GROMACS .gro file of C-alpha atoms in nm:
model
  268
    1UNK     CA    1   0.102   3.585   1.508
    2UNK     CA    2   0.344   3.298   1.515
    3UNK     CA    3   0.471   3.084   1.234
    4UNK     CA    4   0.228   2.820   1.325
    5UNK     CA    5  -0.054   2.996   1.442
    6UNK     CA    6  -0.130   3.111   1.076
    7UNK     CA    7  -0.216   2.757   0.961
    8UNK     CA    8  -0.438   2.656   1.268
    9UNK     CA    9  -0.814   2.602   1.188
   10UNK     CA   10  -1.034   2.338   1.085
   11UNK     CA   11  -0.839   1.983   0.931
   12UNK     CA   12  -0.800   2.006   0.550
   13UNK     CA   13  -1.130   1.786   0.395
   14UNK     CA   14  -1.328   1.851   0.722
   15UNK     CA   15  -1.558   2.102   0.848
   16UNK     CA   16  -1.461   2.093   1.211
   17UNK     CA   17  -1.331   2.426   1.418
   18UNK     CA   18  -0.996   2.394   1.583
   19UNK     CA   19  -1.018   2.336   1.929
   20UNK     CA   20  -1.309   2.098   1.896
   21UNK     CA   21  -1.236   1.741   2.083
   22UNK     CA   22  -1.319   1.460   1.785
   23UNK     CA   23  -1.117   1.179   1.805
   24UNK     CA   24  -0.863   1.217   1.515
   25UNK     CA   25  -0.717   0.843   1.562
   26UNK     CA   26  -0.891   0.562   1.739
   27UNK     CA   27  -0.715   0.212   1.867
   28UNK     CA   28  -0.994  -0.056   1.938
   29UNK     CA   29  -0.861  -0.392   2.095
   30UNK     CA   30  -0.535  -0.375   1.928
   31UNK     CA   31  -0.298  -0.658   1.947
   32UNK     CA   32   0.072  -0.646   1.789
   33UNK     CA   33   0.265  -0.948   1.741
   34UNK     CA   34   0.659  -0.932   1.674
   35UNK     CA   35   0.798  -1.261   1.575
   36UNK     CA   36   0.665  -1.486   1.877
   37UNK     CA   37   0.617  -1.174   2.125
   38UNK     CA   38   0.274  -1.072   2.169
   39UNK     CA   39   0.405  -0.688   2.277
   40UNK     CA   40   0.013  -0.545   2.295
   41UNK     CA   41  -0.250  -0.712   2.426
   42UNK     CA   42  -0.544  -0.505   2.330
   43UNK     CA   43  -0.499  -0.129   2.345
   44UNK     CA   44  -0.792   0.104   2.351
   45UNK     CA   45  -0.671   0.438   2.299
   46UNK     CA   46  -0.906   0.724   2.143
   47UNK     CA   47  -0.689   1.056   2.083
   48UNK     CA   48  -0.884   1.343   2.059
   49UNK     CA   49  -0.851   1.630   1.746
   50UNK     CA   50  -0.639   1.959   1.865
   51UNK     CA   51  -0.444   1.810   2.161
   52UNK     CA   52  -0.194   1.685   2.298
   53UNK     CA   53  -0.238   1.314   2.476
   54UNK     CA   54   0.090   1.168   2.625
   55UNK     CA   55   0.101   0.782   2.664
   56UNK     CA   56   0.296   0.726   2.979
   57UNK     CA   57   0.397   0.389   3.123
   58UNK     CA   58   0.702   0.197   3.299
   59UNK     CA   59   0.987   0.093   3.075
   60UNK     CA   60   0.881  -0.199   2.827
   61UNK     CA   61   0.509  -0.153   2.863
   62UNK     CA   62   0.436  -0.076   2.510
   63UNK     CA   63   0.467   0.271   2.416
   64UNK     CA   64   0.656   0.243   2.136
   65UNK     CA   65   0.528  -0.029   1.977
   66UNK     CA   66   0.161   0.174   2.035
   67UNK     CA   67   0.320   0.495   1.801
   68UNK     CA   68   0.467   0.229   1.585
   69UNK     CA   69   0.194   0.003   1.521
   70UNK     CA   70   0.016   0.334   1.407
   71UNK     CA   71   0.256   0.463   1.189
   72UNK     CA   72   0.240   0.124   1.021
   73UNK     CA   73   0.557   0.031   1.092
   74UNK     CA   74   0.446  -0.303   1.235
   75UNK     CA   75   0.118  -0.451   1.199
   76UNK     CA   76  -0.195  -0.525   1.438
   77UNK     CA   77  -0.279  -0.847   1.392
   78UNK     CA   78  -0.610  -0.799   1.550
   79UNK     CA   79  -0.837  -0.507   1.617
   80UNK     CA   80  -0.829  -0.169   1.404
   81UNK     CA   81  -0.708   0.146   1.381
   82UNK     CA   82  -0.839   0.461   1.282
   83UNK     CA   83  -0.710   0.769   1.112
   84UNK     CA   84  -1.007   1.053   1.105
   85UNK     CA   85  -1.277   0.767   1.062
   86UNK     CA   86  -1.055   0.581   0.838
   87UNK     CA   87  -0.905   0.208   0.856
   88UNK     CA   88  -0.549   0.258   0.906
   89UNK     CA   89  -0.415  -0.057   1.038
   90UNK     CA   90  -0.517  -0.435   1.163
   91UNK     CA   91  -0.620  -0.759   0.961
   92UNK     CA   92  -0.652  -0.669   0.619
   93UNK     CA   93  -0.577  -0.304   0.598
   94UNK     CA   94  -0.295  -0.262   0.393
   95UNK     CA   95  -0.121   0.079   0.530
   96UNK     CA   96   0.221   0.159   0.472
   97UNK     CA   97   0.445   0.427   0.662
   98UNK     CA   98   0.438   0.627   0.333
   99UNK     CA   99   0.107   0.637   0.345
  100UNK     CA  100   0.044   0.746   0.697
  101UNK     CA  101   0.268   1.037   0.588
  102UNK     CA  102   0.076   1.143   0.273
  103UNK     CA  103  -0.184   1.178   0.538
  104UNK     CA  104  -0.052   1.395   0.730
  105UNK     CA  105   0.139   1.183   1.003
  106UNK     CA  106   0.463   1.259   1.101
  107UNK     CA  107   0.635   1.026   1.354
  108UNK     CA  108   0.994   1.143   1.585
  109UNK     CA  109   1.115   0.732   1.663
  110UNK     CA  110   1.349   0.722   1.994
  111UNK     CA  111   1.653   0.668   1.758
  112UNK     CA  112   1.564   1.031   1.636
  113UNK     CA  113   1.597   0.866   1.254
  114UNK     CA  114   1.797   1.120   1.116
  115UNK     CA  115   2.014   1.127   0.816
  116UNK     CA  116   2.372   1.104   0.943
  117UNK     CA  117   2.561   1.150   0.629
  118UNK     CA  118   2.368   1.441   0.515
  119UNK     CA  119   2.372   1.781   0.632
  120UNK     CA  120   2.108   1.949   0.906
  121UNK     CA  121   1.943   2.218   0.609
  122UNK     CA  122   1.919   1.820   0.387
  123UNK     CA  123   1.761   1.668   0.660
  124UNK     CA  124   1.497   1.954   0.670
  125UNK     CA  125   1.448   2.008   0.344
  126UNK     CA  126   1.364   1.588   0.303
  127UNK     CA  127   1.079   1.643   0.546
  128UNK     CA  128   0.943   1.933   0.346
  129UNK     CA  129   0.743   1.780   0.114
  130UNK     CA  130   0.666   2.070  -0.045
  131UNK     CA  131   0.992   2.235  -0.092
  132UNK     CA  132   1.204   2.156  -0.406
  133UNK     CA  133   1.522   2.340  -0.247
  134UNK     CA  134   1.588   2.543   0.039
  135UNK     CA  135   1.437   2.842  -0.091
  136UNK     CA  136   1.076   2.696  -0.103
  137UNK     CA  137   1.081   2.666   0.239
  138UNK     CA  138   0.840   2.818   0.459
  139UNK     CA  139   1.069   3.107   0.619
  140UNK     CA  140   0.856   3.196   0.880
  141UNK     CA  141   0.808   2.878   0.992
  142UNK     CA  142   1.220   2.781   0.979
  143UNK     CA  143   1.239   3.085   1.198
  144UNK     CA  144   1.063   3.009   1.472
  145UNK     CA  145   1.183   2.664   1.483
  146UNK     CA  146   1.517   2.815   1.506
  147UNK     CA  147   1.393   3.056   1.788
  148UNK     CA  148   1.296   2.720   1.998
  149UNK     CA  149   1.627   2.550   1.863
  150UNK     CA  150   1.910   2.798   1.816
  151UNK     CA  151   2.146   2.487   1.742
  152UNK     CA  152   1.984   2.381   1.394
  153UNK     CA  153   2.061   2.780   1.291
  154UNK     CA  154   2.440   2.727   1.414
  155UNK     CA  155   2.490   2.379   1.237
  156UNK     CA  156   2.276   2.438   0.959
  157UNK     CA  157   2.542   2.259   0.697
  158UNK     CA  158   2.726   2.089   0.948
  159UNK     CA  159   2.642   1.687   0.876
  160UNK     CA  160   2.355   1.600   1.136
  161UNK     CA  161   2.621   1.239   1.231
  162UNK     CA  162   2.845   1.525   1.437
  163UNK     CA  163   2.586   1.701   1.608
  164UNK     CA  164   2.561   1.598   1.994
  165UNK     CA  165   2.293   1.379   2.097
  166UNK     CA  166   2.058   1.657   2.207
  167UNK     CA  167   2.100   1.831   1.871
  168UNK     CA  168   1.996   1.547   1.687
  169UNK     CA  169   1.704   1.486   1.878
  170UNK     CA  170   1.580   1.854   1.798
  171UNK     CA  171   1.658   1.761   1.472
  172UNK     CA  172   1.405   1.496   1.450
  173UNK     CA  173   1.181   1.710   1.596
  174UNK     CA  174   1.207   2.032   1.345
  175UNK     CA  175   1.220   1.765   1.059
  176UNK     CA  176   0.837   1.638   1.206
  177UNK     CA  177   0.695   2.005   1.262
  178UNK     CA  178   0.888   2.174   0.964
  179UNK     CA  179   0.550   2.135   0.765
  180UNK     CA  180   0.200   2.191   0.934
  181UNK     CA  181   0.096   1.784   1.019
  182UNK     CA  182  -0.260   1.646   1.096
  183UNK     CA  183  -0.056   1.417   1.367
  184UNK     CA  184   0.279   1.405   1.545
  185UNK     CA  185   0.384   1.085   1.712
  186UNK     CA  186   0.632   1.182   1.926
  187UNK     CA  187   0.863   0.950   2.150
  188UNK     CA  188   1.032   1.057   2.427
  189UNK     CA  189   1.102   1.435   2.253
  190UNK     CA  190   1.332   1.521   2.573
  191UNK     CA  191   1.558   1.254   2.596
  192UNK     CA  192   1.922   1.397   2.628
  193UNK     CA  193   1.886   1.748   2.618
  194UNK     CA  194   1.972   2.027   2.849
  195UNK     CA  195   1.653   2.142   3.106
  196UNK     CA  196   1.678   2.486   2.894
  197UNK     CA  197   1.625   2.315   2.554
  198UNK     CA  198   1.337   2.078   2.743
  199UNK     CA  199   1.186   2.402   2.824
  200UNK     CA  200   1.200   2.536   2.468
  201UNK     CA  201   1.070   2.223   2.326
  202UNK     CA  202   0.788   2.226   2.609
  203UNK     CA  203   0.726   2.578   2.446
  204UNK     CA  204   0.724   2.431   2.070
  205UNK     CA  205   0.487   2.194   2.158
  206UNK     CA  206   0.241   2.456   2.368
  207UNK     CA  207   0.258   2.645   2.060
  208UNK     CA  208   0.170   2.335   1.842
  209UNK     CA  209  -0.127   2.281   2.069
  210UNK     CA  210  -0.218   2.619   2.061
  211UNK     CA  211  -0.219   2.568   1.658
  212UNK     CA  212  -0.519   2.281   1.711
  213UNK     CA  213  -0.209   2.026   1.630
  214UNK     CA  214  -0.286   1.644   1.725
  215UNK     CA  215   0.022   1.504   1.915
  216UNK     CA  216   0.059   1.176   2.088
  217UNK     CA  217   0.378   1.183   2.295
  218UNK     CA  218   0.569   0.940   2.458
  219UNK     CA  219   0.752   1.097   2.758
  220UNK     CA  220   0.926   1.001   3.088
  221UNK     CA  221   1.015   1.397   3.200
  222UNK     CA  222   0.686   1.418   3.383
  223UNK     CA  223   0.709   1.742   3.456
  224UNK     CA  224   0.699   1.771   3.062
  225UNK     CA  225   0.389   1.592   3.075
  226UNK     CA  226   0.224   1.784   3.351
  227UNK     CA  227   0.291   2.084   3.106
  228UNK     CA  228   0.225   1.950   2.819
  229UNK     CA  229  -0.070   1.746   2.801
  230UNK     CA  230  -0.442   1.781   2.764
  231UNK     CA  231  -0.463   1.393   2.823
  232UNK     CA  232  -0.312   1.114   2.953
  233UNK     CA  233  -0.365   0.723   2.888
  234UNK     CA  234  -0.074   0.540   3.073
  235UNK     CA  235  -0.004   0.187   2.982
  236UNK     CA  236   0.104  -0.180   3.142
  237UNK     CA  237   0.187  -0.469   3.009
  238UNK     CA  238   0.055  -0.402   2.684
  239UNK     CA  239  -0.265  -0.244   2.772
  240UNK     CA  240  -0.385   0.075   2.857
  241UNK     CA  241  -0.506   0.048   3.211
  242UNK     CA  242  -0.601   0.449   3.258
  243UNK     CA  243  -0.695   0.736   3.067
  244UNK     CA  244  -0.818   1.059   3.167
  245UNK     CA  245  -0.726   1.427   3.177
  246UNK     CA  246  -0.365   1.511   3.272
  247UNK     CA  247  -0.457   1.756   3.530
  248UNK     CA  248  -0.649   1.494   3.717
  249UNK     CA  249  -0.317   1.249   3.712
  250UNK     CA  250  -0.083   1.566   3.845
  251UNK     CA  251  -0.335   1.637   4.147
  252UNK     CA  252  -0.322   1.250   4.263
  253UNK     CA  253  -0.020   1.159   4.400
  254UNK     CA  254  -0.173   0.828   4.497
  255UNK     CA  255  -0.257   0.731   4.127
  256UNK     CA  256   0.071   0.838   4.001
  257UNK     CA  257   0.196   0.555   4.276
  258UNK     CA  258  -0.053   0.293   4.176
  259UNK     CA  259  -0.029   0.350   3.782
  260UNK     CA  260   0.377   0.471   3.764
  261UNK     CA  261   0.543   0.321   4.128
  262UNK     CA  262   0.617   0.672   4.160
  263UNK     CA  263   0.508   1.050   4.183
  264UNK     CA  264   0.534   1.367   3.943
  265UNK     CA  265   0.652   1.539   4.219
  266UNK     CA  266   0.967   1.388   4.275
  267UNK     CA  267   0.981   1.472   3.897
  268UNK     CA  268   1.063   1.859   3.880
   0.00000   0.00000   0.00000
């Protein structure tokens, strides 16, 4: 049984089975306002419990704001959000970053967020809240992370500022799975790495799925996506103008050319 496998099951403080399709976190006519740009313009996303949904979308249609909006990192200022029937985020809910963590969020920015000056076992052992020192650390766990990302093993107290670019961003990736989370917000995971690492992180995440983890992932390697995800909701101009099952968008060719301007098959 794998590292991660071990901890699947029902959500801590809830009664329901892995597996089963709740929604976890729930956007309801969300708008996000930075300085004078009005970036989303009422995003209805529902993301069910114990899968994987990728948010797809042409460059600049709101993806990132979406995961970071959620995290808390900017505010809605209209609409809600909700974290396991919870108010986490809009008008007058007052949720910090921190305190989408304590609940179990973990979110992997595009910048990868990493510590440069500190050294790869640091960076880990930051995101382990409950490790004191390296030897609290679930070994099992560290193990197969370094099974999907041999680098981490090799530059373990190397500082992570002189890994490559592709070793950071599996950095930022171990430091968000390190610890079993209620959700991962993910963006753009494969971005600069080798097709065999994109492979083993398509194979960390299929494992995480298989664990009944939540993940909503940014991603333009669609054939990532076709592997990937459970769901889909793919986004314009600050909306989200389709969601559905991520099967259904790989078959079509013609909605992957009216949603994308292009086709997952041209995307090996």
């Amino acid at each position: 049984m794998s590292a991660i496998a071990r901890g699947a099951g029902a959500a801590p403080g809830t009664n329901t089975p892995a597996g089963e399709t709740r929604p976890l976190l729930e956007l309801k006519d969300v708008h996000t306002h930075i300085g004078a740009y009005h970036i989303l313009h009422g995003v209805d996303l529902t993301v069910p419990a114990g899968q994987v949904t990728m948010l797809l979308g042409r460059n600049g249609a709101g993806k990132t704001t979406t995961l970071r909006t959620i995290m808390g990192l900017w505010k809605a200022s209209q609409g809600n959000v909700r974290f396991d029937g919870e108010a986490a985020g809009g008008p007058g809910v007052r949720v910090s970053p921190p305190d989408m963590a304590r609940r179990g969020v973990a979110y992997v920015p595009e910048n990868m967020g990493i510590f440069a000056d500190l050294s790869v076992k640091e960076n880990i052992l930051l995101a382990a809240r409950g490790a004191a020192n390296a030897s609290q650390l679930d070994t099992a766990r560290l193990e197969w992370i370094f099974g999907f990302f041999p680098a981490l093993r090799k530059f373990w107290l190397h500082p992570a500022g002189k890994l490559s670019g592709g070793q950071k961003q599996m950095l930022a990736v171990a430091r968000a799975i390190i610890e079993p989370r209620r959700l991962l917000l993910i963006d753009e995971p494969s971005k600069g790495l080798a097709p065999a690492i994109v492979q083993n992180m398509i194979d960390a995440f299929i494992e995480l799925k298989q664990a009944a983890t939540t993940i909503l992932l940014v991603e333009q390697n669609f054939n990532f996506a076709r592997q990937v995800g459970d769901r889909v909701a793919v986004m314009d101009d600050g909306r989200v103008v389709h969601a559905g099952g991520m099967a259904q968008l790989a078959e079509d060719e013609a909605l992957q050319m009216r949603l994308l301007g292009l086709s997952l098959g041209s995307h090996q």
